[in-house]
Every structure is written in C-alpha cells, then in structure tokens.
Amino acid sequence: MIPYLHPGTLNIYEPFVKAMAGEGDELKLLGMWASPFVLRTRLALSFKGLSHDYIEEEIFGNKSKLLLMSNPVHKKVPVLIHNGKAICESQVIVQYIDEVFTGTDRPSLLPANPYDRAVARFWATYIDDKLFTSFMTMIKGKTSEEKAEGRKQSFAVAETLEGALKELSKGKPFFGGDNVGYLDIALGGFVAWVHTGDILSGSKQFDANKTPLLAAWFERFCALDATKAVMPDVEKLVDLSKMRQARDDAAAAAVSQSS
Amino acid sequence: MSEQQPVKLIGAFGSPFAHRAEVALKLKGVPYELILEDLENKSDLLLTHNPVHNMVPVLLHGDETVCESLVIVEYVDETFDGPPLLPKNSYDRAKARFWAHFIEHRCLKPFWLSMWTEGEVQTEFMEETKQNLTLLEAQLNGKKFFGGDTIGYLDLAACMLAQWHDALEKVTGVSLVTDDDFPDLRRWAKEYTSNEAVKQCLPKRDLLVTYFGLHKQKYKSFANALVSQKEVK
C-alpha cells in the first residue's frame, strides 16, 4: 500500500514516491499505449534488455493515485519508478537508464564521446520541438488548411532529419551507427504514429523518393525484435485516431451551431 | 576532441541562452573567444555553423560545433575539468534535467509571453507563470543555488529569471517575480547576479532595458503570432 502524501506537503513538488517492498532493482513504468513518449521509453527499456512492470494508465479515465503522486508537476506519462524513485520526461528517463544500467549485456544508447553525445542531444531536442509540433498541427489543426500546413512542416522536418541521418550514420544502418542508439530511440517513439498516419492518409510520411535513408531506417527499425516487442497495435491506433477525429468534428459542429 | 583545441562562442548581446553557455565556460575556467552576432544581420559563420536554427549560442571547439544552450552546458561539463555543473549522482542529474525542461517549457515561455501580450491572454500567461514559478521556487528549499552551494546547470537554465526579469519589468511594467510572492527566487537572483563568473557575462541592466525597448514592437508581434498558433496545440 503506497502511503498517501497530502498535497500540502513539500513532497508534492518532488518527483519522488516512497518505495514499495522489493529486492534488487525494481523498475515500473507508468504508461499509456498510444503515447509516442511512452513508446520511446519502452523502446529504451527493450533495447537495454531491462525487465520491468508496465502499468497502463487510462486514456480517457481518471489518472491513478500512483501517477498523481509520482508526477505531481505534469501528471503525465511516462513515469519510470526505479526502486521507489520517480523519473519523469521521456528523454530524461532514457538518459537515466542509460547511465544507471551499464555493462556488456546492457548496450549504451548514448555515444561515449562528449561531442557525439552533444550531437545526439541536439537532434533529440529538434525531434521533440519540430517533428512533434508538426504532427500535432496535422492532427489537431482546426481547419483543413492548418492540418495541411502541419503536414507540409512534417515533410520539411523529415528532410532535415534525412540530412542528419546521412551525416551521423555514415552509411551504417542507424543514427547510432551499427547499433540502435539514443537518437534512433528518440525518433523511434514516433514510429507508431507515423504508421498510423500513413494508413489514414494513404501516403508515406517518410517517402522513399523524398527521404530514402529515413524510409529505409523506418522499415529496418520497425523490423527489429526489440521494437516489435513493444510496438502498439497500429490498427487500434487507427481506430483511436478516427474516434478522436469524430469527437473533435462533433465538438466543432456543436460550437458552430450554438454561435 | 582535445581540451587544448581553441574555443569560440558565438553569442549575441542580451541573449540569456548565450549567457548560459558563456557562464559554463567561465565556471570551468576555459579560455574562449566571444564572437558577438548582430541578430538582424546574421553572419555566414553563424548560418553555416547552425544551419538548422540560425540561432545563438553556438560553441566552436576546434573543428566541432555544438548548438543549443543546455546541450552546450552539458558538453562543456563533460569535456573540461573544473567544478562539476551537473550533479554526479544519476538520479540528481535526472532531476536537474527534468527541472531545466520545466523551466524552459513551463516557466520561460509563459513568462516571455506575459511581457508582450495584453488583456485576458496576458492575465492567463501571468497566472500560468506564477503557478509554475511556485513549483520551481520550492526546488531551492533554502539552498543558495539550485545546484547547492555552487552554481550549476539548473541555475544557468533559470538565468532569465534574474537580470532579464528586472530589465523586462522596467520596459513593460509587468512585475512577476516580486519579493512578496517569490522571496526565495528573489534571494537566488541576487546571489546569482553577484557571482564573480556570472558578473563577467551579464549584460548591464540599463543596456538590456534599452535593447528591449528598441525591439518592443517586434516582440509584441511575435508573441501575438505565437498565441494564435498555440490555440492549435
């Protein structure tokens, strides 16, 4: 039973929750199956070979006490709980597990060299700022023009990432070189959304004609066992997208009728 | 990259982001050449070394280029000897990165928009900023700096809440970080701006005031454009 921390205590500002009984390293991930940031974290755990408990939060339901206590600042997933300590924000989590879980059976995600690490961090920030924003505009744009603008931006971002992949991979299969690295995982969080978007639009986000390296990377990354082990069901994502779209359309229609 | 390779920092007057990178170098005792950009008329040096964003700061270390202020701070911390900027412990490092992300996205964005918008929109941004600054202030928890006794990564992330806040308050009349509402943050700001390394990289308050005054209209237009985009997100 997790002790309940009253919201008035200073602890509410600290991403920390008291430990449950457990031996050795206890890893729990609070997630939501459709979230690209959760997928990113699951990919990192999968590629590092880290077993953990996965706890699903409801999409449209109430947030659990565990989530509210362990991420009181944002109340969002993913949250990693390691021996009772909560770590929030997907990129922070991935770096944390990379630093803590090392050894011959735990491949490093970030490069060893500080400069290569800086480059990886730069592009990971770019992915979250630009790619995510363009996807959100595509999905949530109020008008078809705004959505189209989002799609145009996403193609521009993909072209920039194509250049990054060419430079960083140096002809090898991944951003990380021969093996999947931090940046592959940063981008990898979005592969389920990309699949979904491709099905819904009937065209490819990572078009082999415009961004051949990215298109090849996408197929290759999705075919890996460690990716397949955590990929959400894309058909379910398509259904969810259609349901969300119908709900947004109904809400917009109600607003325009009442005004 | 050998520590001995020459270091250059492309910055610009008034940029809190360039300030972060510069203070990191000063704290580590790294000699560097500062190249100041005119952001109205960007140089080929900047455009070729940061083709993605065309923004400062950019760190040139020998043949290598690092962009994004907080990425630069981590790079400087990992590459050069000197007092550590990030905590040694992985969990504490994760907390520092979490709060830096929080500062960047949940404090500085609404803080900046509070300055340049009006009416109901401004009131909303001010409320959001104050709520989030309350959460941030609690992280000080009686310490001199977010980093403890010495300045660290999180203090650099929060630098805009020190000198820049005071200059912005003078130009816009918008007062967010007051002694009454945020006594610990105000105390931190005084400690931060009194630090010897920081002082060497801090733009003078009256020059900042002039600078912001000159660019007021531009900031207002950008802020209002961003607000209409924000509704989509």
Short mmCIF file of C-alpha atoms in Angstrom, two decimals:
data_model
loop_
_atom_site.label_atom_id
_atom_site.label_comp_id
_atom_site.label_asym_id
_atom_site.label_seq_id
_atom_site.Cartn_x
_atom_site.Cartn_y
_atom_site.Cartn_z
CA MET A 1 0.00 0.00 0.00
CA ILE A 2 1.58 3.30 -1.06
CA PRO A 3 1.40 5.89 1.70
CA TYR A 4 -0.72 8.83 0.59
CA LEU A 5 1.22 12.13 0.56
CA HIS A 6 -1.06 15.05 1.41
CA PRO A 7 -0.94 17.70 -1.36
CA GLY A 8 0.05 20.29 1.22
CA THR A 9 3.39 18.66 1.96
CA LEU A 10 6.60 19.89 0.32
CA ASN A 11 6.99 16.39 -1.16
CA ILE A 12 4.30 17.17 -3.72
CA TYR A 13 6.87 19.21 -5.63
CA GLU A 14 9.40 16.42 -5.63
CA PRO A 15 9.11 13.67 -8.26
CA PHE A 16 9.54 11.02 -5.58
CA VAL A 17 7.36 8.34 -4.10
CA LYS A 18 8.06 6.00 -1.19
CA ALA A 19 9.30 2.56 -2.12
CA MET A 20 7.19 -0.50 -2.23
CA ALA A 21 8.73 -3.68 -0.85
CA GLY A 22 11.17 -5.21 -3.34
CA GLU A 23 14.58 -6.80 -3.75
CA GLY A 24 17.34 -5.53 -6.06
CA ASP A 25 16.41 -3.19 -8.87
CA GLU A 26 12.69 -2.67 -9.16
CA LEU A 27 11.55 -0.93 -12.31
CA LYS A 28 7.98 0.15 -13.00
CA LEU A 29 6.84 2.15 -15.98
CA LEU A 30 3.59 4.09 -15.91
CA GLY A 31 2.45 4.47 -19.48
CA MET A 32 -0.34 4.77 -22.00
CA TRP A 33 -0.27 2.55 -25.07
CA ALA A 34 -0.88 5.31 -27.66
CA SER A 35 1.73 7.79 -26.40
CA PRO A 36 4.91 8.25 -28.51
CA PHE A 37 6.81 9.35 -25.41
CA VAL A 38 5.83 6.17 -23.59
CA LEU A 39 6.83 4.13 -26.64
CA ARG A 40 10.19 5.89 -26.65
CA THR A 41 10.74 4.87 -23.03
CA ARG A 42 9.58 1.29 -23.67
CA LEU A 43 11.96 1.09 -26.63
CA ALA A 44 14.85 2.20 -24.41
CA LEU A 45 13.97 -0.44 -21.78
CA SER A 46 13.59 -3.05 -24.52
CA PHE A 47 16.90 -2.28 -26.23
CA LYS A 48 18.67 -2.21 -22.86
CA GLY A 49 17.11 -5.58 -22.03
CA LEU A 50 15.58 -4.27 -18.79
CA SER A 51 12.66 -6.17 -17.34
CA HIS A 52 10.06 -4.05 -15.62
CA ASP A 53 6.41 -3.87 -14.59
CA TYR A 54 4.29 -1.93 -17.00
CA ILE A 55 1.24 -0.14 -15.61
CA GLU A 56 -1.27 1.19 -18.10
CA GLU A 57 -2.98 4.50 -17.35
CA GLU A 58 -6.43 5.04 -18.84
CA ILE A 59 -6.60 7.43 -21.78
CA PHE A 60 -9.94 8.99 -21.04
CA GLY A 61 -10.33 7.84 -17.47
CA ASN A 62 -9.14 9.20 -14.15
CA LYS A 63 -5.43 9.36 -13.51
CA SER A 64 -4.21 6.88 -10.92
CA LYS A 65 -3.01 7.91 -7.45
CA LEU A 66 0.40 6.48 -8.29
CA LEU A 67 0.71 8.73 -11.34
CA LEU A 68 -0.51 11.82 -9.48
CA MET A 69 1.94 11.21 -6.64
CA SER A 70 4.93 10.31 -8.79
CA ASN A 71 4.48 13.07 -11.34
CA PRO A 72 2.64 15.80 -9.43
CA VAL A 73 4.12 18.53 -11.65
CA HIS A 74 2.80 17.35 -15.02
CA LYS A 75 0.53 14.40 -14.09
CA LYS A 76 1.61 12.77 -17.35
CA VAL A 77 3.17 9.55 -18.55
CA PRO A 78 5.74 8.19 -18.99
CA VAL A 79 6.99 7.92 -15.41
CA LEU A 80 9.72 5.46 -14.53
CA ILE A 81 9.84 4.36 -10.91
CA HIS A 82 13.23 2.86 -10.00
CA ASN A 83 13.37 1.42 -6.50
CA GLY A 84 10.68 3.87 -5.46
CA LYS A 85 12.24 6.96 -7.07
CA ALA A 86 10.24 8.58 -9.86
CA ILE A 87 11.86 9.92 -13.02
CA CYS A 88 9.73 11.91 -15.47
CA GLU A 89 10.09 13.23 -19.06
CA SER A 90 10.92 10.62 -21.71
CA GLN A 91 14.34 11.98 -22.71
CA VAL A 92 15.33 12.35 -19.06
CA ILE A 93 14.23 8.76 -18.40
CA VAL A 94 16.16 7.36 -21.37
CA GLN A 95 19.35 9.14 -20.30
CA TYR A 96 18.85 7.98 -16.72
CA ILE A 97 18.51 4.29 -17.58
CA ASP A 98 21.44 4.58 -19.96
CA GLU A 99 23.64 5.97 -17.18
CA VAL A 100 22.47 3.62 -14.44
CA PHE A 101 22.27 0.30 -16.31
CA THR A 102 25.62 -0.36 -17.90
CA GLY A 103 27.67 -3.44 -18.69
CA THR A 104 28.38 -5.83 -21.53
CA ASP A 105 24.78 -7.09 -21.59
CA ARG A 106 23.36 -3.55 -21.48
CA PRO A 107 24.35 -1.75 -24.69
CA SER A 108 24.97 2.00 -24.31
CA LEU A 109 22.45 4.19 -26.07
CA LEU A 110 24.33 7.48 -25.87
CA PRO A 111 27.76 7.59 -27.54
CA ALA A 112 30.89 7.51 -25.37
CA ASN A 113 32.36 10.72 -26.77
CA PRO A 114 31.03 14.05 -25.34
CA TYR A 115 30.80 15.67 -28.78
CA ASP A 116 28.80 12.78 -30.25
CA ARG A 117 26.57 12.93 -27.18
CA ALA A 118 26.00 16.66 -27.72
CA VAL A 119 25.06 15.99 -31.35
CA ALA A 120 22.61 13.26 -30.29
CA ARG A 121 21.04 15.54 -27.67
CA PHE A 122 20.76 18.38 -30.19
CA TRP A 123 18.82 16.22 -32.66
CA ALA A 124 16.66 14.67 -29.96
CA THR A 125 15.63 18.19 -28.89
CA TYR A 126 14.94 19.02 -32.54
CA ILE A 127 12.71 15.95 -32.90
CA ASP A 128 10.63 16.94 -29.86
CA ASP A 129 10.39 20.60 -30.85
CA LYS A 130 9.77 20.31 -34.57
CA LEU A 131 8.55 16.84 -35.51
CA PHE A 132 6.14 16.53 -32.59
CA THR A 133 4.79 20.05 -33.16
CA SER A 134 4.17 19.38 -36.86
CA PHE A 135 2.38 16.09 -36.05
CA MET A 136 0.19 17.86 -33.50
CA THR A 137 -0.72 20.53 -36.07
CA MET A 138 -1.61 17.78 -38.55
CA ILE A 139 -3.82 16.04 -36.02
CA LYS A 140 -5.34 18.95 -34.12
CA GLY A 141 -5.40 21.73 -36.71
CA LYS A 142 -8.78 23.46 -36.62
CA THR A 143 -9.11 23.75 -40.38
CA SER A 144 -8.02 21.54 -43.24
CA GLU A 145 -5.60 24.34 -44.24
CA GLU A 146 -3.91 24.22 -40.83
CA LYS A 147 -3.66 20.43 -41.00
CA ALA A 148 -2.18 20.66 -44.48
CA GLU A 149 0.34 23.21 -43.18
CA GLY A 150 1.26 20.76 -40.41
CA ARG A 151 1.80 18.01 -42.96
CA LYS A 152 3.98 20.33 -45.08
CA GLN A 153 6.05 21.16 -41.96
CA SER A 154 6.41 17.46 -41.13
CA PHE A 155 7.87 16.80 -44.60
CA ALA A 156 10.31 19.68 -44.17
CA VAL A 157 11.37 18.27 -40.79
CA ALA A 158 11.77 14.82 -42.35
CA GLU A 159 14.11 16.27 -44.97
CA THR A 160 16.24 17.87 -42.26
CA LEU A 161 16.34 14.56 -40.38
CA GLU A 162 17.35 12.81 -43.60
CA GLY A 163 20.42 15.06 -43.67
CA ALA A 164 21.16 14.27 -40.03
CA LEU A 165 20.83 10.53 -40.66
CA LYS A 166 23.19 10.72 -43.64
CA GLU A 167 25.80 12.57 -41.58
CA LEU A 168 25.51 10.56 -38.37
CA SER A 169 25.06 7.04 -39.74
CA LYS A 170 27.98 7.36 -42.23
CA GLY A 171 26.40 4.68 -44.36
CA LYS A 172 25.56 2.40 -41.44
CA PRO A 173 22.00 1.26 -40.65
CA PHE A 174 21.16 3.55 -37.71
CA PHE A 175 21.67 7.07 -36.33
CA GLY A 176 23.77 5.26 -33.71
CA GLY A 177 25.87 3.53 -36.40
CA ASP A 178 25.88 -0.28 -36.44
CA ASN A 179 23.52 -0.43 -33.50
CA VAL A 180 20.44 1.42 -32.31
CA GLY A 181 21.35 4.45 -30.22
CA TYR A 182 19.75 7.34 -28.36
CA LEU A 183 18.60 9.16 -31.45
CA ASP A 184 17.10 6.06 -33.06
CA ILE A 185 15.06 5.64 -29.89
CA ALA A 186 14.15 9.35 -29.72
CA LEU A 187 12.72 9.15 -33.24
CA GLY A 188 11.57 5.58 -32.71
CA GLY A 189 8.93 6.74 -30.23
CA PHE A 190 7.04 8.23 -33.19
CA VAL A 191 7.07 5.18 -35.49
CA ALA A 192 3.61 4.02 -34.40
CA TRP A 193 2.11 7.46 -35.14
CA VAL A 194 3.93 7.51 -38.50
CA HIS A 195 2.46 4.07 -39.38
CA THR A 196 -0.98 5.30 -38.35
CA GLY A 197 -0.67 8.50 -40.36
CA ASP A 198 0.49 6.52 -43.42
CA ILE A 199 -2.61 4.28 -43.21
CA LEU A 200 -5.03 7.16 -42.67
CA SER A 201 -3.58 9.39 -45.41
CA GLY A 202 -2.73 6.66 -47.90
CA SER A 203 0.73 8.15 -48.38
CA LYS A 204 4.11 7.80 -46.66
CA GLN A 205 5.39 10.26 -44.08
CA PHE A 206 8.94 9.02 -44.78
CA ASP A 207 8.65 8.84 -48.55
CA ALA A 208 11.35 6.74 -50.24
CA ASN A 209 11.51 9.29 -53.07
CA LYS A 210 12.00 12.34 -50.85
CA THR A 211 13.79 10.83 -47.83
CA PRO A 212 15.21 7.45 -48.92
CA LEU A 213 17.51 6.97 -45.93
CA LEU A 214 14.73 7.69 -43.44
CA ALA A 215 12.31 5.44 -45.31
CA ALA A 216 14.84 2.59 -45.13
CA TRP A 217 15.61 3.36 -41.48
CA PHE A 218 11.89 3.24 -40.66
CA GLU A 219 11.42 -0.24 -42.18
CA ARG A 220 14.62 -1.52 -40.59
CA PHE A 221 13.86 -0.12 -37.12
CA CYS A 222 10.30 -1.46 -37.11
CA ALA A 223 11.53 -4.94 -38.09
CA LEU A 224 13.82 -5.30 -35.07
CA ASP A 225 12.70 -7.76 -32.38
CA ALA A 226 13.27 -5.22 -29.59
CA THR A 227 10.96 -2.77 -31.41
CA LYS A 228 8.29 -5.35 -32.23
CA ALA A 229 8.22 -6.41 -28.58
CA VAL A 230 6.82 -3.01 -27.53
CA MET A 231 5.05 -1.67 -30.65
CA PRO A 232 1.42 -0.84 -30.01
CA ASP A 233 -1.27 -2.31 -32.24
CA VAL A 234 -1.39 0.08 -35.20
CA GLU A 235 -4.96 -0.96 -36.13
CA LYS A 236 -6.06 0.11 -32.64
CA LEU A 237 -4.22 3.41 -33.12
CA VAL A 238 -6.04 3.95 -36.43
CA ASP A 239 -9.38 3.29 -34.68
CA LEU A 240 -8.41 5.66 -31.85
CA SER A 241 -7.46 8.39 -34.34
CA LYS A 242 -10.78 8.01 -36.17
CA MET A 243 -12.67 8.13 -32.87
CA ARG A 244 -10.79 11.26 -31.73
CA GLN A 245 -11.37 12.93 -35.10
CA ALA A 246 -15.12 12.16 -34.95
CA ARG A 247 -15.26 13.55 -31.43
CA ASP A 248 -13.39 16.75 -32.44
CA ASP A 249 -15.63 17.17 -35.52
CA ALA A 250 -18.75 16.79 -33.36
CA ALA A 251 -17.45 19.34 -30.86
CA ALA A 252 -16.61 21.80 -33.65
CA ALA A 253 -20.08 21.32 -35.21
CA ALA A 254 -21.75 21.94 -31.83
CA VAL A 255 -19.75 25.15 -31.38
CA SER A 256 -20.62 26.47 -34.84
CA GLN A 257 -24.32 25.65 -34.32
CA SER A 258 -24.53 27.40 -30.98
CA SER A 259 -22.71 30.56 -32.15
CA MET B 1 38.37 16.48 -29.00
CA SER B 2 41.41 17.65 -27.05
CA GLU B 3 40.69 20.16 -24.32
CA GLN B 4 43.55 22.25 -25.74
CA GLN B 5 41.77 23.00 -29.02
CA PRO B 6 40.67 26.66 -29.24
CA VAL B 7 37.16 27.50 -28.09
CA LYS B 8 34.95 30.17 -29.66
CA LEU B 9 31.45 31.08 -28.61
CA ILE B 10 29.06 32.78 -30.99
CA GLY B 11 26.67 34.81 -28.86
CA ALA B 12 24.65 37.99 -29.01
CA PHE B 13 24.09 40.88 -26.67
CA GLY B 14 21.13 40.30 -24.41
CA SER B 15 20.72 36.60 -25.15
CA PRO B 16 20.13 34.64 -21.93
CA PHE B 17 20.85 31.47 -23.90
CA ALA B 18 24.29 32.67 -24.96
CA HIS B 19 24.81 33.78 -21.35
CA ARG B 20 24.24 30.20 -20.13
CA ALA B 21 26.96 28.86 -22.44
CA GLU B 22 29.38 31.65 -21.57
CA VAL B 23 28.99 31.21 -17.80
CA ALA B 24 29.57 27.46 -18.19
CA LEU B 25 32.92 28.19 -19.86
CA LYS B 26 33.83 30.77 -17.19
CA LEU B 27 32.95 28.42 -14.33
CA LYS B 28 35.20 25.77 -15.84
CA GLY B 29 38.00 28.28 -16.39
CA VAL B 30 38.05 27.60 -20.14
CA PRO B 31 39.63 30.38 -22.23
CA TYR B 32 37.44 31.32 -25.18
CA GLU B 33 36.89 33.94 -27.84
CA LEU B 34 33.45 35.54 -27.76
CA ILE B 35 32.02 36.49 -31.16
CA LEU B 36 29.00 38.76 -30.91
CA GLU B 37 26.38 38.46 -33.63
CA ASP B 38 24.10 41.16 -34.91
CA LEU B 39 20.90 39.11 -34.96
CA GLU B 40 19.35 41.49 -37.51
CA ASN B 41 22.19 40.72 -39.88
CA LYS B 42 23.42 37.17 -39.22
CA SER B 43 26.95 36.28 -40.26
CA ASP B 44 27.95 33.44 -42.56
CA LEU B 45 29.82 31.98 -39.59
CA LEU B 46 26.57 31.59 -37.66
CA LEU B 47 24.49 30.46 -40.62
CA THR B 48 26.98 27.78 -41.63
CA HIS B 49 27.54 26.51 -38.09
CA ASN B 50 23.88 26.44 -37.08
CA PRO B 51 22.07 25.86 -40.38
CA VAL B 52 19.12 24.19 -38.63
CA HIS B 53 18.11 27.08 -36.36
CA ASN B 54 20.38 30.03 -37.33
CA MET B 55 20.42 30.94 -33.62
CA VAL B 56 22.94 31.68 -30.89
CA PRO B 57 24.68 30.33 -28.92
CA VAL B 58 26.99 28.14 -30.99
CA LEU B 59 30.13 26.67 -29.47
CA LEU B 60 33.07 26.03 -31.77
CA HIS B 61 35.65 23.72 -30.23
CA GLY B 62 38.41 23.04 -32.73
CA ASP B 63 36.57 21.56 -35.72
CA GLU B 64 33.47 20.65 -33.75
CA THR B 65 30.26 22.63 -33.40
CA VAL B 66 27.73 22.36 -30.60
CA CYS B 67 24.34 24.14 -30.67
CA GLU B 68 21.51 24.59 -28.12
CA SER B 69 22.48 26.31 -24.89
CA LEU B 70 21.74 23.48 -22.44
CA VAL B 71 23.37 20.92 -24.77
CA ILE B 72 26.44 23.20 -24.78
CA VAL B 73 26.42 23.37 -20.97
CA GLU B 74 26.42 19.56 -20.73
CA TYR B 75 29.14 19.31 -23.37
CA VAL B 76 31.33 21.82 -21.51
CA ASP B 77 30.73 19.91 -18.27
CA GLU B 78 31.73 16.59 -19.82
CA THR B 79 34.72 17.86 -21.81
CA PHE B 80 36.57 20.19 -19.49
CA ASP B 81 37.96 19.79 -15.98
CA GLY B 82 36.79 22.10 -13.25
CA PRO B 83 33.87 22.22 -10.84
CA PRO B 84 31.00 19.95 -12.00
CA LEU B 85 27.96 21.73 -13.42
CA LEU B 86 25.63 18.74 -13.25
CA PRO B 87 25.26 16.55 -10.15
CA LYS B 88 27.39 13.37 -10.03
CA ASN B 89 24.52 11.12 -8.98
CA SER B 90 22.35 9.84 -11.87
CA TYR B 91 19.05 10.44 -10.08
CA ASP B 92 20.03 14.01 -9.14
CA ARG B 93 21.12 14.56 -12.75
CA ALA B 94 17.73 13.32 -13.93
CA LYS B 95 16.03 15.75 -11.53
CA ALA B 96 18.19 18.64 -12.80
CA ARG B 97 17.33 17.81 -16.43
CA PHE B 98 13.64 17.48 -15.55
CA TRP B 99 13.54 20.90 -13.90
CA ALA B 100 15.57 22.51 -16.69
CA HIS B 101 12.98 21.19 -19.16
CA PHE B 102 10.27 22.56 -16.87
CA ILE B 103 11.94 25.98 -16.72
CA GLU B 104 12.33 26.10 -20.50
CA HIS B 105 8.81 25.00 -21.42
CA ARG B 106 6.59 25.85 -18.46
CA CYS B 107 8.24 28.94 -16.99
CA LEU B 108 10.21 30.89 -19.58
CA LYS B 109 7.67 30.54 -22.40
CA PRO B 110 4.65 31.92 -20.48
CA PHE B 111 6.98 34.39 -18.69
CA TRP B 112 8.10 35.87 -22.01
CA LEU B 113 4.56 35.87 -23.41
CA SER B 114 3.27 37.61 -20.25
CA MET B 115 5.55 40.52 -21.07
CA TRP B 116 4.37 41.11 -24.63
CA THR B 117 0.66 40.24 -24.70
CA GLU B 118 -2.33 42.13 -23.31
CA GLY B 119 -5.72 41.70 -21.74
CA GLU B 120 -7.15 38.32 -20.88
CA VAL B 121 -4.44 36.43 -22.73
CA GLN B 122 -1.76 38.20 -20.70
CA THR B 123 -3.58 37.51 -17.44
CA GLU B 124 -3.68 33.80 -18.30
CA PHE B 125 0.03 33.70 -19.08
CA MET B 126 0.85 35.55 -15.86
CA GLU B 127 -1.23 33.08 -13.83
CA GLU B 128 0.44 30.13 -15.53
CA THR B 129 3.91 31.61 -14.94
CA LYS B 130 3.25 32.28 -11.27
CA GLN B 131 1.90 28.77 -10.65
CA ASN B 132 4.92 27.21 -12.29
CA LEU B 133 7.41 29.54 -10.62
CA THR B 134 5.93 28.47 -7.28
CA LEU B 135 6.78 24.86 -8.11
CA LEU B 136 10.27 25.88 -9.26
CA GLU B 137 10.95 28.03 -6.21
CA ALA B 138 10.26 25.05 -3.95
CA GLN B 139 13.27 23.35 -5.53
CA LEU B 140 15.53 25.93 -3.90
CA ASN B 141 14.45 24.63 -0.49
CA GLY B 142 16.67 27.03 1.47
CA LYS B 143 19.76 26.44 -0.73
CA LYS B 144 21.90 29.28 -2.04
CA PHE B 145 21.61 28.00 -5.60
CA PHE B 146 19.58 25.30 -7.33
CA GLY B 147 22.90 23.48 -7.59
CA GLY B 148 23.51 23.75 -3.82
CA ASP B 149 26.39 25.92 -2.57
CA THR B 150 27.73 26.47 -6.07
CA ILE B 151 26.13 27.44 -9.36
CA GLY B 152 25.11 24.56 -11.57
CA TYR B 153 23.15 23.52 -14.64
CA LEU B 154 19.75 24.45 -13.24
CA ASP B 155 20.89 27.92 -12.16
CA LEU B 156 22.09 28.55 -15.71
CA ALA B 157 18.76 27.28 -17.06
CA ALA B 158 16.94 29.76 -14.81
CA CYS B 159 19.18 32.78 -15.52
CA MET B 160 16.47 34.70 -17.35
CA LEU B 161 14.57 34.99 -14.09
CA ALA B 162 17.42 37.09 -12.69
CA GLN B 163 18.81 40.02 -14.70
CA TRP B 164 16.43 39.75 -17.64
CA HIS B 165 13.34 39.75 -15.47
CA ASP B 166 14.32 43.10 -13.90
CA ALA B 167 15.00 44.70 -17.27
CA LEU B 168 11.73 43.39 -18.73
CA GLU B 169 9.83 44.66 -15.71
CA LYS B 170 11.22 48.14 -16.36
CA VAL B 171 10.28 48.12 -20.05
CA THR B 172 6.84 46.55 -19.82
CA GLY B 173 5.69 47.41 -16.29
CA VAL B 174 4.82 43.72 -15.82
CA SER B 175 6.02 42.50 -12.43
CA LEU B 176 6.03 38.73 -11.99
CA VAL B 177 8.82 37.74 -9.63
CA THR B 178 8.15 40.05 -6.66
CA ASP B 179 9.77 39.97 -3.22
CA ASP B 180 6.39 39.22 -1.64
CA ASP B 181 5.35 36.39 -3.95
CA PHE B 182 8.75 34.77 -4.54
CA PRO B 183 11.17 35.68 -1.73
CA ASP B 184 13.43 32.66 -2.35
CA LEU B 185 13.66 33.28 -6.09
CA ARG B 186 14.49 36.93 -5.45
CA ARG B 187 17.19 35.90 -2.99
CA TRP B 188 18.51 33.42 -5.56
CA ALA B 189 18.55 36.13 -8.25
CA LYS B 190 20.70 38.38 -6.04
CA GLU B 191 23.12 35.51 -5.30
CA TYR B 192 23.25 34.57 -8.95
CA THR B 193 23.98 38.05 -10.25
CA SER B 194 26.61 38.61 -7.52
CA ASN B 195 28.65 35.59 -8.54
CA GLU B 196 32.05 36.54 -9.99
CA ALA B 197 31.87 34.28 -13.06
CA VAL B 198 28.29 35.32 -13.81
CA LYS B 199 29.05 39.04 -13.45
CA GLN B 200 31.62 38.86 -16.25
CA CYS B 201 28.96 37.53 -18.64
CA LEU B 202 25.95 39.55 -17.53
CA PRO B 203 24.64 42.29 -19.81
CA LYS B 204 24.27 45.62 -17.95
CA ARG B 205 20.70 46.15 -16.80
CA ASP B 206 20.29 49.62 -18.34
CA LEU B 207 21.65 48.40 -21.68
CA LEU B 208 19.20 45.49 -21.58
CA VAL B 209 16.39 47.92 -20.86
CA THR B 210 17.39 49.99 -23.92
CA TYR B 211 17.69 46.83 -26.03
CA PHE B 212 14.24 45.50 -25.07
CA GLY B 213 12.75 48.95 -25.53
CA LEU B 214 14.09 49.10 -29.10
CA HIS B 215 12.64 45.70 -30.01
CA LYS B 216 9.32 46.05 -28.18
CA GLN B 217 7.12 46.10 -31.28
CA LYS B 218 8.84 43.10 -32.79
CA TYR B 219 8.41 41.07 -29.59
CA LYS B 220 4.74 42.03 -29.38
CA SER B 221 4.10 40.91 -32.98
CA PHE B 222 5.93 37.59 -32.45
CA ALA B 223 4.10 36.95 -29.18
CA ASN B 224 0.70 37.56 -30.74
CA ALA B 225 1.53 35.34 -33.72
CA LEU B 226 2.66 32.56 -31.37
CA VAL B 227 -0.55 32.87 -29.38
CA SER B 228 -2.72 32.29 -32.42
CA GLN B 229 -0.60 29.19 -33.30
CA LYS B 230 -0.75 27.98 -29.66
CA GLU B 231 -4.51 27.51 -29.95
CA VAL B 232 -3.84 24.70 -32.42
CA LYS B 233 -1.66 22.83 -29.90
#
